[in-house]
């Protein structure tokens, strides 16, 4: 029997929403083994002086709990 755990993360980038998602996944992969899926839950941005200053991408990753 397998148990799959999910966690939500928000990646931040000054470049793009895709880069923010990749940054969140890369950081999670440093300490979580066996990441199987990643879903993009949403995107948002911080605006300063009429321009996007930061891109935020909320992701959910899934991985199996090891025994």
XYZ file of C-alpha atoms in Angstrom:
67
model
C 0.000 0.000 0.000
C 1.314 3.458 -0.881
C 0.690 6.789 0.743
C 1.249 9.936 -1.282
C 1.877 13.241 0.451
C 1.289 16.647 -1.112
C 2.705 20.012 -0.127
C 2.034 23.472 -1.486
C 4.848 25.910 -2.208
C 5.169 29.376 -3.693
C 8.147 30.087 -5.930
C 9.335 33.651 -6.448
C 11.231 35.025 -9.436
C 12.090 38.354 -10.966
C 12.027 36.747 -14.453
C 8.782 34.821 -15.071
C 6.044 32.631 -13.628
C 7.696 29.565 -15.200
C 11.008 30.431 -13.557
C 9.231 30.853 -10.211
C 7.703 27.358 -10.547
C 11.074 25.856 -11.466
C 12.704 27.579 -8.480
C 10.125 26.153 -6.061
C 10.525 22.653 -7.482
C 14.335 22.844 -7.406
C 14.333 23.969 -3.780
C 11.925 21.194 -2.743
C 14.011 18.580 -4.571
C 16.981 19.426 -2.336
C 15.288 17.791 0.666
C 12.425 15.673 -0.713
C 13.126 12.403 -2.497
C 10.916 10.915 -5.182
C 8.844 13.889 -6.279
C 6.397 12.408 -8.788
C 4.099 15.252 -9.846
C 3.826 19.008 -9.793
C 0.638 20.992 -10.372
C 0.494 24.734 -10.901
C -2.277 26.040 -8.657
C -2.049 29.701 -9.506
C 0.048 32.701 -10.343
C 0.271 36.235 -9.027
C 2.669 39.145 -9.093
C 3.948 41.998 -6.990
C 3.599 45.309 -8.822
C 5.813 48.317 -8.159
C 5.659 51.564 -10.095
C 3.285 50.062 -12.653
C 5.526 47.089 -13.527
C 5.847 43.524 -12.315
C 8.582 43.367 -9.670
C 8.145 39.708 -8.651
C 6.406 36.731 -10.208
C 4.817 34.243 -7.768
C 3.749 30.737 -8.780
C 1.912 28.474 -6.339
C 2.622 24.780 -6.944
C 1.626 21.488 -5.335
C 4.141 18.646 -5.389
C 3.356 14.985 -4.671
C 5.667 12.264 -3.441
C 5.373 8.811 -1.914
C 5.978 8.355 1.790
C 8.858 5.932 2.300
C 8.658 3.217 4.900
